């Protein structure tokens, strides 16, 4: 079992380099299935979700070559298989992008329902609605989603999303780039990774307009050809380190970011008394004074991101006064609150609302990461706490944060990785 052991209370000073965006990478890598030639993808984060999606492509027959630590060449020209292995697909949420990419490439796809963090129900009805509108039959059975274009090729059409969905927007885009005619997605998601996927596809020869607005138009083309593309920096990883500085105090330059993508997070940190200075491709974050309360509601971009909700909750726990946090995207994203309470946090949850009474000091405790962002929030709470925090189940964190321990240690945090024999094996031996 691997755990992180944090001796809290040490302010952070120095620089942190942000990696490529997880939620862009996990869509852009399957998008290579649509390309006839070699895609050189740069600024790939080294995280387990990316390893999983690359493994799936290899299983399907893609040629994947590592060029250097952050660059891979992916060539899917020889892929002939449209059935995704079950074990691999269940590890990650983003395996749903294989449905759109395989439908676009072959007109058929067999993909297991996606895995990923548990926030209550995570339906994909809007993805399926889009594929059906584009002329596919979609059935679920035998542990698989079976999708097949009735005419052999996806057909352009107009799709209105009932709910703003990042996954549905990007999946329909994948299914549409090689479709016959024009696809129009209305009420589309506007997240930076939606724009990044469109930019990747356009750089390979697609014809996509309007990504980043709520109407995206995709004119189908006959073929995409290879090229080189660099993934955008990770907005949520950057926001997580901004929150870490707010929690621990100190001054850190967070490099390789797009400050515009961070504005929704910066605005709230400023309200809480954190100093944030924007540079060209960096933000300087400084916290010298005590934190003050605020209210936050998570919303689709450009609103405050749900993927920063647990991390901001960690710092609201030590902000003077009472804060109200409203989750506007997921039904059940407060499962981590019990772990915070073990550290002395005062949080009451009622449905989608958490009321947080700031305390003077959190105290270290033994806790468990219950999902990716909740795990990151526990690291942040541990940095702020008095005493020692031990975080278990850190594989959740490593799904989405490259080298989090090295990056934090580099700015003065006392965080160590401790590997102990598996408790289950110990019990068997004992
Ligand atoms: N929804 C539906 N039907 C659908 C799709 C979504 O009702 O067909 C609902 C969801 O239940 C949710 C809302 O729409 O209430 C938004 O879901 P969305 O489809 O946008 O989420 P997702 O594509 O499954 C991605 C990220 C999540 C992030 C959300 C929201 C990836 C791989 N995952 O999920 O990221 O929380 O968008 O921004 O891109 C994370 O990185 O930790 C993470 C969970």
Tab-separated table of C-alpha atoms and ligand atoms in Angstrom:
chain	number	residue	atom	x	y	z
A	1	UNK	CA	0.000	0.000	0.000
A	2	UNK	CA	1.312	3.457	-0.889
A	3	UNK	CA	0.495	6.441	1.263
A	4	UNK	CA	1.572	10.063	1.502
A	5	UNK	CA	2.860	11.271	4.861
A	6	UNK	CA	2.707	15.035	5.332
A	7	UNK	CA	4.168	17.071	8.187
A	8	UNK	CA	2.016	20.183	7.864
A	9	UNK	CA	2.550	23.828	8.706
A	10	UNK	CA	5.473	24.570	6.373
A	11	UNK	CA	5.032	27.570	4.029
A	12	UNK	CA	5.845	26.984	0.334
A	13	UNK	CA	8.443	29.000	-1.616
A	14	UNK	CA	9.801	28.542	-5.151
A	15	UNK	CA	8.432	27.476	-8.526
A	16	UNK	CA	6.145	24.697	-9.771
A	17	UNK	CA	5.883	23.680	-13.438
A	18	UNK	CA	2.399	22.618	-14.569
A	19	UNK	CA	1.996	19.546	-16.807
A	20	UNK	CA	-0.284	19.047	-19.792
A	21	UNK	CA	-4.041	18.924	-19.181
A	22	UNK	CA	-5.391	15.493	-18.219
A	23	UNK	CA	-8.876	16.078	-19.571
A	24	UNK	CA	-7.490	17.313	-22.917
A	25	UNK	CA	-4.960	14.459	-23.198
A	26	UNK	CA	-7.510	11.717	-22.553
A	27	UNK	CA	-9.612	12.988	-25.495
A	28	UNK	CA	-6.800	13.943	-27.878
A	29	UNK	CA	-5.089	10.539	-27.612
A	30	UNK	CA	-8.220	8.589	-28.740
A	31	UNK	CA	-8.749	11.284	-31.420
A	32	UNK	CA	-5.582	9.936	-33.068
A	33	UNK	CA	-7.781	7.001	-34.190
A	34	UNK	CA	-9.323	9.389	-36.723
A	35	UNK	CA	-5.985	10.359	-38.223
A	36	UNK	CA	-4.394	8.620	-41.188
A	37	UNK	CA	-0.722	9.086	-40.287
A	38	UNK	CA	1.513	9.765	-37.294
A	39	UNK	CA	0.316	12.217	-34.618
A	40	UNK	CA	3.148	13.601	-32.539
A	41	UNK	CA	1.491	14.699	-29.268
A	42	UNK	CA	3.570	16.924	-26.983
A	43	UNK	CA	3.100	18.085	-23.390
A	44	UNK	CA	1.461	14.802	-22.361
A	45	UNK	CA	1.115	14.496	-18.563
A	46	UNK	CA	2.701	11.405	-16.993
A	47	UNK	CA	-0.342	10.142	-15.098
A	48	UNK	CA	-2.012	6.765	-14.889
A	49	UNK	CA	-5.149	7.835	-16.840
A	50	UNK	CA	-2.918	8.656	-19.822
A	51	UNK	CA	-1.077	5.336	-19.503
A	52	UNK	CA	-4.464	3.554	-19.500
A	53	UNK	CA	-5.720	5.273	-22.650
A	54	UNK	CA	-2.409	4.680	-24.473
A	55	UNK	CA	-2.572	0.999	-23.458
A	56	UNK	CA	-6.081	0.752	-24.903
A	57	UNK	CA	-4.920	2.204	-28.233
A	58	UNK	CA	-2.027	-0.284	-28.310
A	59	UNK	CA	-4.426	-3.152	-27.602
A	60	UNK	CA	-6.502	-1.975	-30.568
A	61	UNK	CA	-3.400	-2.190	-32.763
A	62	UNK	CA	-1.998	1.362	-32.692
A	63	UNK	CA	1.727	1.962	-32.916
A	64	UNK	CA	2.640	4.087	-29.858
A	65	UNK	CA	6.249	5.292	-29.533
A	66	UNK	CA	7.643	7.366	-26.682
A	67	UNK	CA	9.756	10.212	-28.073
A	68	UNK	CA	10.658	11.738	-24.710
A	69	UNK	CA	9.127	12.160	-21.232
A	70	UNK	CA	6.227	14.312	-22.480
A	71	UNK	CA	5.960	13.406	-26.174
A	72	UNK	CA	4.509	10.351	-27.925
A	73	UNK	CA	4.034	9.416	-31.560
A	74	UNK	CA	0.720	7.648	-32.137
A	75	UNK	CA	0.005	5.975	-35.464
A	76	UNK	CA	-3.427	4.366	-35.758
A	77	UNK	CA	-3.287	3.738	-39.545
A	78	UNK	CA	-3.148	-0.037	-39.028
A	79	UNK	CA	-5.899	-0.325	-36.406
A	80	UNK	CA	-8.631	-2.681	-37.639
A	81	UNK	CA	-10.301	-3.536	-34.330
A	82	UNK	CA	-13.280	-1.545	-32.980
A	83	UNK	CA	-13.807	-3.601	-29.775
A	84	UNK	CA	-12.193	-2.170	-26.637
A	85	UNK	CA	-10.958	-4.621	-23.944
A	86	UNK	CA	-13.163	-4.503	-20.839
A	87	UNK	CA	-10.559	-4.457	-18.054
A	88	UNK	CA	-8.664	-1.480	-19.472
A	89	UNK	CA	-11.734	0.607	-20.296
A	90	UNK	CA	-13.275	0.237	-16.849
A	91	UNK	CA	-10.266	1.929	-15.217
A	92	UNK	CA	-11.043	5.370	-16.622
A	93	UNK	CA	-13.918	7.684	-17.385
A	94	UNK	CA	-12.475	8.901	-20.660
A	95	UNK	CA	-12.819	5.497	-22.333
A	96	UNK	CA	-16.174	6.871	-23.556
A	97	UNK	CA	-14.234	8.960	-26.129
A	98	UNK	CA	-13.431	5.703	-27.887
A	99	UNK	CA	-17.104	5.403	-28.877
A	100	UNK	CA	-17.057	8.692	-30.813
A	101	UNK	CA	-13.583	8.111	-32.253
A	102	UNK	CA	-14.282	4.516	-33.379
A	103	UNK	CA	-17.700	5.468	-34.791
A	104	UNK	CA	-16.028	8.264	-36.747
A	105	UNK	CA	-13.274	5.981	-38.029
A	106	UNK	CA	-15.095	2.667	-38.663
A	107	UNK	CA	-18.813	3.453	-38.344
A	108	UNK	CA	-18.989	1.006	-35.432
A	109	UNK	CA	-17.714	0.689	-31.854
A	110	UNK	CA	-17.909	-1.777	-28.974
A	111	UNK	CA	-16.862	-0.080	-25.748
A	112	UNK	CA	-17.545	-1.058	-22.099
A	113	UNK	CA	-19.357	1.546	-19.958
A	114	UNK	CA	-16.797	3.987	-18.516
A	115	UNK	CA	-15.271	3.893	-15.013
A	116	UNK	CA	-13.756	6.901	-13.192
A	117	UNK	CA	-14.568	8.757	-9.943
A	118	UNK	CA	-17.885	8.023	-8.219
A	119	UNK	CA	-20.006	11.197	-7.890
A	120	UNK	CA	-23.389	9.453	-7.864
A	121	UNK	CA	-24.973	8.801	-11.275
A	122	UNK	CA	-22.776	9.590	-14.277
A	123	UNK	CA	-25.113	9.068	-17.254
A	124	UNK	CA	-23.962	9.266	-20.894
A	125	UNK	CA	-27.444	9.666	-22.378
A	126	UNK	CA	-26.461	12.930	-24.114
A	127	UNK	CA	-23.534	11.236	-25.871
A	128	UNK	CA	-25.887	8.491	-27.062
A	129	UNK	CA	-28.553	11.001	-28.095
A	130	UNK	CA	-25.926	12.657	-30.318
A	131	UNK	CA	-24.773	9.383	-31.913
A	132	UNK	CA	-28.374	8.306	-32.578
A	133	UNK	CA	-29.200	11.690	-34.156
A	134	UNK	CA	-26.166	11.145	-36.406
A	135	UNK	CA	-27.604	7.879	-37.688
A	136	UNK	CA	-26.182	5.269	-35.306
A	137	UNK	CA	-27.969	2.407	-33.577
A	138	UNK	CA	-26.798	2.209	-29.970
A	139	UNK	CA	-27.535	-0.748	-27.678
A	140	UNK	CA	-26.215	-1.723	-24.274
A	141	UNK	CA	-25.823	-5.405	-23.411
A	142	UNK	CA	-23.311	-8.013	-22.324
A	143	UNK	CA	-21.248	-5.406	-20.487
A	144	UNK	CA	-20.733	-3.370	-23.661
A	145	UNK	CA	-22.119	-0.339	-25.485
A	146	UNK	CA	-22.602	-1.433	-29.111
A	147	UNK	CA	-22.848	1.428	-31.612
A	148	UNK	CA	-23.170	1.141	-35.385
A	149	UNK	CA	-23.782	3.749	-38.074
A	150	UNK	CA	-26.808	2.483	-40.043
A	151	UNK	CA	-25.436	3.725	-43.365
A	152	UNK	CA	-21.861	2.716	-42.538
A	153	UNK	CA	-20.811	6.371	-42.017
A	154	UNK	CA	-21.933	8.946	-39.445
A	155	UNK	CA	-24.240	11.645	-40.827
A	156	UNK	CA	-24.002	15.339	-39.954
A	157	UNK	CA	-27.025	16.765	-38.137
A	158	UNK	CA	-28.086	19.266	-35.462
A	159	UNK	CA	-27.774	18.109	-31.830
A	160	UNK	CA	-29.112	20.164	-28.923
A	161	UNK	CA	-27.608	19.039	-25.600
A	162	UNK	CA	-30.218	19.057	-22.805
A	163	UNK	CA	-27.432	19.601	-20.297
A	164	UNK	CA	-24.022	21.211	-20.773
A	165	UNK	CA	-21.761	18.163	-20.943
A	166	UNK	CA	-18.012	18.253	-21.581
A	167	UNK	CA	-17.915	14.561	-22.480
A	168	UNK	CA	-20.923	14.661	-24.831
A	169	UNK	CA	-19.630	17.783	-26.613
A	170	UNK	CA	-16.206	16.237	-27.246
A	171	UNK	CA	-17.553	12.785	-28.105
A	172	UNK	CA	-20.005	14.146	-30.698
A	173	UNK	CA	-17.166	16.252	-32.121
A	174	UNK	CA	-15.069	13.079	-32.503
A	175	UNK	CA	-17.930	11.266	-34.247
A	176	UNK	CA	-18.539	14.264	-36.548
A	177	UNK	CA	-15.141	15.195	-38.006
A	178	UNK	CA	-15.221	12.443	-40.658
A	179	UNK	CA	-19.031	12.349	-40.966
A	180	UNK	CA	-20.954	13.152	-44.102
A	181	UNK	CA	-22.114	16.789	-44.003
A	182	UNK	CA	-22.323	19.358	-41.214
A	183	UNK	CA	-22.908	18.616	-37.519
A	184	UNK	CA	-24.032	21.448	-35.251
A	185	UNK	CA	-23.773	21.022	-31.466
A	186	UNK	CA	-25.967	23.488	-29.573
A	187	UNK	CA	-25.637	24.194	-25.842
A	188	UNK	CA	-22.072	22.865	-26.114
A	189	UNK	CA	-19.558	22.901	-23.244
A	190	UNK	CA	-16.924	25.679	-23.442
A	191	UNK	CA	-14.121	24.220	-21.282
A	192	UNK	CA	-10.515	24.858	-22.404
A	193	UNK	CA	-10.114	21.150	-23.189
A	194	UNK	CA	-13.085	21.319	-25.623
A	195	UNK	CA	-11.200	24.048	-27.504
A	196	UNK	CA	-7.961	22.059	-27.279
A	197	UNK	CA	-9.541	18.970	-28.869
A	198	UNK	CA	-10.971	21.128	-31.686
A	199	UNK	CA	-7.556	22.760	-32.227
A	200	UNK	CA	-5.879	19.335	-32.350
A	201	UNK	CA	-8.402	18.023	-34.888
A	202	UNK	CA	-8.221	21.214	-36.997
A	203	UNK	CA	-4.423	21.006	-37.033
A	204	UNK	CA	-4.823	17.501	-38.550
A	205	UNK	CA	-7.202	18.786	-41.263
A	206	UNK	CA	-10.664	18.874	-39.604
A	207	UNK	CA	-13.094	21.759	-40.168
A	208	UNK	CA	-14.464	22.769	-36.738
A	209	UNK	CA	-15.758	26.261	-35.953
A	210	UNK	CA	-17.029	27.826	-32.745
A	211	UNK	CA	-15.281	25.668	-30.114
A	212	UNK	CA	-15.272	27.721	-26.908
A	213	UNK	CA	-18.773	29.079	-27.655
A	214	UNK	CA	-22.043	27.259	-27.078
A	215	UNK	CA	-22.565	26.458	-30.776
A	216	UNK	CA	-19.953	24.286	-32.474
A	217	UNK	CA	-20.142	23.559	-36.220
A	218	UNK	CA	-18.243	20.620	-37.640
A	219	UNK	CA	-18.084	20.160	-41.407
A	220	UNK	CA	-17.142	16.542	-42.113
A	221	UNK	CA	-13.951	16.012	-44.146
A	222	UNK	CA	-12.800	12.908	-46.034
A	223	UNK	CA	-9.502	12.399	-44.223
A	224	UNK	CA	-7.286	13.703	-41.419
A	225	UNK	CA	-3.530	13.559	-41.853
A	226	UNK	CA	-0.765	13.469	-39.245
A	227	UNK	CA	1.081	16.343	-37.616
A	228	UNK	CA	2.452	17.698	-34.331
A	229	UNK	CA	0.334	19.151	-31.519
A	230	UNK	CA	1.088	20.363	-28.003
A	231	UNK	CA	-1.548	19.897	-25.281
A	232	UNK	CA	-2.562	22.938	-23.175
A	233	UNK	CA	-1.443	23.225	-19.523
A	234	UNK	CA	-3.730	21.691	-16.913
A	235	UNK	CA	-6.099	24.312	-15.459
A	236	UNK	CA	-7.053	22.115	-12.505
A	237	UNK	CA	-3.510	21.066	-11.628
A	238	UNK	CA	-2.539	24.761	-11.584
A	239	UNK	CA	-5.586	25.640	-9.462
A	240	UNK	CA	-4.710	22.838	-7.053
A	241	UNK	CA	-1.214	24.272	-6.438
A	242	UNK	CA	-2.695	27.781	-6.101
A	243	UNK	CA	-4.938	26.385	-3.362
A	244	UNK	CA	-1.939	24.608	-1.794
A	245	UNK	CA	-0.098	27.940	-1.450
A	246	UNK	CA	-3.255	29.507	-0.005
A	247	UNK	CA	-3.410	26.681	2.553
A	248	UNK	CA	0.234	26.552	3.585
A	249	UNK	CA	1.205	30.213	3.075
A	250	UNK	CA	4.345	31.393	1.269
A	251	UNK	CA	4.993	32.534	-2.305
A	252	UNK	CA	5.149	30.297	-5.383
A	253	UNK	CA	5.470	31.030	-9.097
A	254	UNK	CA	3.242	28.547	-10.920
A	255	UNK	CA	4.690	28.236	-14.428
A	256	UNK	CA	3.437	26.930	-17.793
A	257	UNK	CA	-0.181	28.059	-17.309
A	258	UNK	CA	-2.706	30.029	-19.362
A	259	UNK	CA	-3.754	32.723	-16.818
A	260	UNK	CA	-7.061	33.294	-18.672
A	261	UNK	CA	-8.105	29.687	-17.865
A	262	UNK	CA	-7.427	30.340	-14.170
A	263	UNK	CA	-9.478	33.552	-13.838
A	264	UNK	CA	-12.468	31.784	-12.243
A	265	UNK	CA	-10.132	30.365	-9.558
A	266	UNK	CA	-8.020	33.521	-9.186
A	267	UNK	CA	-11.148	35.629	-8.562
A	268	UNK	CA	-12.184	33.480	-5.590
A	269	UNK	CA	-8.675	33.318	-4.102
A	270	UNK	CA	-8.454	37.132	-4.289
A	271	UNK	CA	-11.770	37.364	-2.410
A	272	UNK	CA	-10.275	35.114	0.277
A	273	UNK	CA	-7.263	37.402	0.777
A	274	UNK	CA	-4.729	35.509	-1.347
A	275	UNK	CA	-2.512	37.634	-3.616
A	276	UNK	CA	-2.362	36.458	-7.255
A	277	UNK	CA	-0.287	38.232	-9.921
A	278	UNK	CA	-0.760	37.183	-13.548
A	279	UNK	CA	2.323	36.943	-15.794
A	280	UNK	CA	2.428	35.913	-19.505
A	281	UNK	CA	2.444	32.162	-18.873
A	282	UNK	CA	2.650	32.018	-15.077
A	283	UNK	CA	0.852	33.161	-11.935
A	284	UNK	CA	2.584	34.271	-8.741
A	285	UNK	CA	0.578	33.234	-5.685
A	286	UNK	CA	1.321	34.697	-2.259
A	287	UNK	CA	-0.477	34.276	1.057
A	288	UNK	CA	0.732	36.400	3.965
A	289	UNK	CA	-2.548	37.241	5.740
A	290	UNK	CA	-5.222	34.953	7.245
A	291	UNK	CA	-7.845	33.616	4.800
A	292	UNK	CA	-11.367	35.012	4.806
A	293	UNK	CA	-14.664	33.292	3.971
A	294	UNK	CA	-16.493	33.358	0.665
A	295	UNK	CA	-19.398	31.657	-1.133
A	296	UNK	CA	-18.800	29.548	-4.243
A	297	UNK	CA	-21.020	27.737	-6.730
A	298	UNK	CA	-19.485	25.342	-9.236
A	299	UNK	CA	-20.669	25.718	-12.835
A	300	UNK	CA	-19.586	24.773	-16.353
A	301	UNK	CA	-16.738	26.943	-17.746
A	302	UNK	CA	-16.222	29.887	-17.411
A	303	UNK	CA	-17.821	29.315	-13.983
A	304	UNK	CA	-15.890	27.992	-10.999
A	305	UNK	CA	-14.850	24.397	-11.921
A	306	UNK	CA	-16.377	21.452	-10.091
A	307	UNK	CA	-12.951	19.797	-10.333
A	308	UNK	CA	-11.656	22.493	-7.925
A	309	UNK	CA	-14.543	22.117	-5.457
A	310	UNK	CA	-12.841	19.781	-2.924
A	311	UNK	CA	-9.543	21.733	-3.067
A	312	UNK	CA	-11.275	25.065	-2.390
A	313	UNK	CA	-13.292	23.408	0.391
A	314	UNK	CA	-9.978	22.454	2.040
A	315	UNK	CA	-8.967	26.102	2.321
A	316	UNK	CA	-12.445	27.314	3.282
A	317	UNK	CA	-12.091	24.976	6.289
A	318	UNK	CA	-9.420	27.327	7.674
A	319	UNK	CA	-10.887	30.640	6.418
A	320	UNK	CA	-12.337	32.965	9.054
A	321	UNK	CA	-16.165	32.901	9.011
A	322	UNK	CA	-18.867	30.763	7.431
A	323	UNK	CA	-18.694	29.853	3.737
A	324	UNK	CA	-21.397	28.295	1.578
A	325	UNK	CA	-20.271	25.966	-1.195
A	326	UNK	CA	-22.819	24.837	-3.799
A	327	UNK	CA	-22.059	21.964	-6.188
A	328	UNK	CA	-23.736	22.856	-9.475
A	329	UNK	CA	-22.541	19.958	-11.652
A	330	UNK	CA	-22.499	16.604	-9.816
A	331	UNK	CA	-25.106	15.035	-7.493
A	332	UNK	CA	-22.731	13.622	-4.913
A	333	UNK	CA	-19.306	15.215	-4.719
A	334	UNK	CA	-18.946	15.639	-0.945
A	335	UNK	CA	-17.924	12.104	0.008
A	336	UNK	CA	-14.588	13.444	1.250
A	337	UNK	CA	-16.139	15.575	3.994
A	338	UNK	CA	-15.985	12.796	6.605
A	339	UNK	CA	-12.203	12.676	6.132
A	340	UNK	CA	-11.947	16.456	6.639
A	341	UNK	CA	-13.969	16.113	9.843
A	342	UNK	CA	-11.311	13.719	11.186
A	343	UNK	CA	-8.927	16.662	10.887
A	344	UNK	CA	-11.219	18.930	12.907
A	345	UNK	CA	-13.029	20.628	10.026
A	346	UNK	CA	-16.579	21.850	10.655
A	347	UNK	CA	-18.637	21.090	7.564
A	348	UNK	CA	-22.378	20.377	7.238
A	349	UNK	CA	-23.647	18.951	3.958
A	350	UNK	CA	-27.248	19.085	2.783
A	351	UNK	CA	-27.608	17.722	-0.744
A	352	UNK	CA	-25.563	19.907	-3.065
A	353	UNK	CA	-24.755	22.522	-0.400
A	354	UNK	CA	-21.904	22.445	2.105
A	355	UNK	CA	-21.753	24.988	4.911
A	356	UNK	CA	-18.199	25.363	6.154
A	357	UNK	CA	-17.428	27.007	9.498
A	358	UNK	CA	-13.761	28.016	9.350
A	359	UNK	CA	-11.599	26.708	12.218
A	360	UNK	CA	-8.294	28.233	13.395
A	361	UNK	CA	-6.296	25.072	12.727
A	362	UNK	CA	-6.772	21.619	11.208
A	363	UNK	CA	-4.922	18.762	12.888
A	364	UNK	CA	-3.165	15.877	11.144
A	365	UNK	CA	-5.026	12.539	10.926
A	366	UNK	CA	-5.044	9.213	9.042
A	367	UNK	CA	-7.384	9.643	6.070
A	368	UNK	CA	-8.139	8.051	2.699
A	369	UNK	CA	-8.439	9.623	-0.743
A	370	UNK	CA	-11.892	8.683	-2.063
A	371	UNK	CA	-11.394	10.067	-5.581
A	372	UNK	CA	-8.925	12.118	-7.623
A	373	UNK	CA	-9.748	15.732	-6.664
A	374	UNK	CA	-10.810	14.791	-3.128
A	375	UNK	CA	-7.370	13.191	-2.760
A	376	UNK	CA	-5.696	16.406	-3.902
A	377	UNK	CA	-7.830	18.325	-1.403
A	378	UNK	CA	-6.618	16.033	1.386
A	379	UNK	CA	-3.021	16.819	0.444
A	380	UNK	CA	-3.885	20.537	0.680
A	381	UNK	CA	-5.541	20.044	4.077
A	382	UNK	CA	-2.461	18.097	5.239
A	383	UNK	CA	-0.146	20.950	4.196
A	384	UNK	CA	-2.187	23.374	6.308
A	385	UNK	CA	-2.674	21.088	9.308
A	386	UNK	CA	-0.763	20.960	12.546
A	387	UNK	CA	0.988	17.585	12.929
A	388	UNK	CA	1.150	14.533	10.692
A	389	UNK	CA	-1.415	13.584	8.031
A	390	UNK	CA	-1.295	10.126	6.430
A	391	UNK	CA	-3.272	9.759	3.199
A	392	UNK	CA	-4.138	6.282	1.911
A	393	UNK	CA	-5.519	5.177	-1.493
A	394	UNK	CA	-3.257	7.651	-3.286
A	395	UNK	CA	-3.643	5.759	-6.579
A	396	UNK	CA	-6.699	7.996	-7.040
A	397	UNK	CA	-4.438	11.078	-6.898
A	398	UNK	CA	-1.890	9.571	-9.282
A	399	UNK	CA	-4.601	9.117	-11.925
A	400	UNK	CA	-4.445	12.868	-12.523
A	401	UNK	CA	-1.432	14.560	-10.880
A	402	UNK	CA	2.038	14.075	-12.336
A	403	UNK	CA	4.738	13.904	-9.631
A	404	UNK	CA	2.662	15.703	-7.010
A	405	UNK	CA	5.026	14.711	-4.201
A	406	UNK	CA	8.143	15.871	-6.080
A	407	UNK	CA	6.484	19.140	-7.128
A	408	UNK	CA	5.398	19.969	-3.560
A	409	UNK	CA	8.703	18.866	-1.998
A	410	UNK	CA	10.454	21.161	-4.485
A	411	UNK	CA	8.771	24.195	-2.889
A	412	UNK	CA	9.509	23.134	0.675
A	413	UNK	CA	6.571	20.907	1.661
A	414	UNK	CA	7.395	17.980	3.933
A	415	UNK	CA	5.616	15.229	1.947
A	416	UNK	CA	6.941	11.688	1.615
A	417	UNK	CA	5.732	8.603	-0.197
A	418	UNK	CA	5.681	5.596	2.124
A	419	UNK	CA	5.171	2.104	0.746
A	420	UNK	CA	4.048	-0.481	3.290
A	421	UNK	CA	3.173	-4.145	2.684
A	422	UNK	CA	-0.402	-4.601	1.571
A	423	UNK	CA	-2.644	-4.727	4.671
A	424	UNK	CA	-4.615	-7.634	3.223
A	425	UNK	CA	-1.445	-9.640	2.599
A	426	UNK	CA	-0.223	-8.778	6.099
A	427	UNK	CA	-3.483	-10.106	7.572
A	428	UNK	CA	-3.131	-13.337	5.557
A	429	UNK	CA	0.460	-13.779	6.699
A	430	UNK	CA	-0.458	-12.955	10.303
B	1	LIG	N1	-24.649	14.460	-17.801
B	1	LIG	C1	-25.848	13.901	-18.155
B	1	LIG	N2	-25.884	13.150	-19.296
B	1	LIG	C2	-24.778	12.961	-20.079
B	1	LIG	C3	-23.564	13.535	-19.692
B	1	LIG	C4	-23.520	14.300	-18.538
B	1	LIG	O1	-26.861	14.058	-17.483
B	1	LIG	O2	-24.883	12.282	-21.094
B	1	LIG	C5	-24.594	15.292	-16.591
B	1	LIG	C6	-23.672	14.705	-15.518
B	1	LIG	O3	-24.370	13.785	-14.698
B	1	LIG	C7	-23.227	15.949	-14.795
B	1	LIG	C8	-23.159	17.013	-15.904
B	1	LIG	O4	-23.975	16.522	-16.957
B	1	LIG	O5	-24.204	16.319	-13.869
B	1	LIG	C9	-21.788	17.309	-16.462
B	1	LIG	O6	-21.147	16.121	-16.869
B	1	LIG	P1	-20.030	16.098	-18.008
B	1	LIG	O7	-20.502	15.229	-19.116
B	1	LIG	O8	-19.624	17.501	-18.332
B	1	LIG	O9	-18.828	15.370	-17.268
B	1	LIG	P2	-17.831	14.293	-17.834
B	1	LIG	O10	-17.563	14.565	-19.279
B	1	LIG	O11	-18.238	12.927	-17.451
B	1	LIG	C10	-15.696	15.721	-17.417
B	1	LIG	C11	-14.420	15.550	-16.658
B	1	LIG	C12	-14.692	15.607	-15.156
B	1	LIG	C13	-15.400	16.916	-14.814
B	1	LIG	C14	-16.638	17.124	-15.696
B	1	LIG	C15	-17.291	18.483	-15.505
B	1	LIG	C16	-13.135	14.131	-18.127
B	1	LIG	C17	-12.552	12.800	-18.395
B	1	LIG	N3	-13.828	14.266	-17.001
B	1	LIG	O12	-16.524	14.633	-17.014
B	1	LIG	O13	-13.402	15.618	-14.570
B	1	LIG	O14	-15.791	16.911	-13.464
B	1	LIG	O15	-16.279	16.986	-17.078
B	1	LIG	O16	-16.387	19.501	-15.808
B	1	LIG	O17	-12.951	15.070	-18.888
B	1	LIG	C18	-11.772	15.150	-12.945
B	1	LIG	O18	-10.914	15.513	-13.761
B	1	LIG	O19	-11.530	14.953	-11.732
B	1	LIG	C19	-13.143	14.951	-13.408
B	1	LIG	C20	-14.025	14.263	-12.720
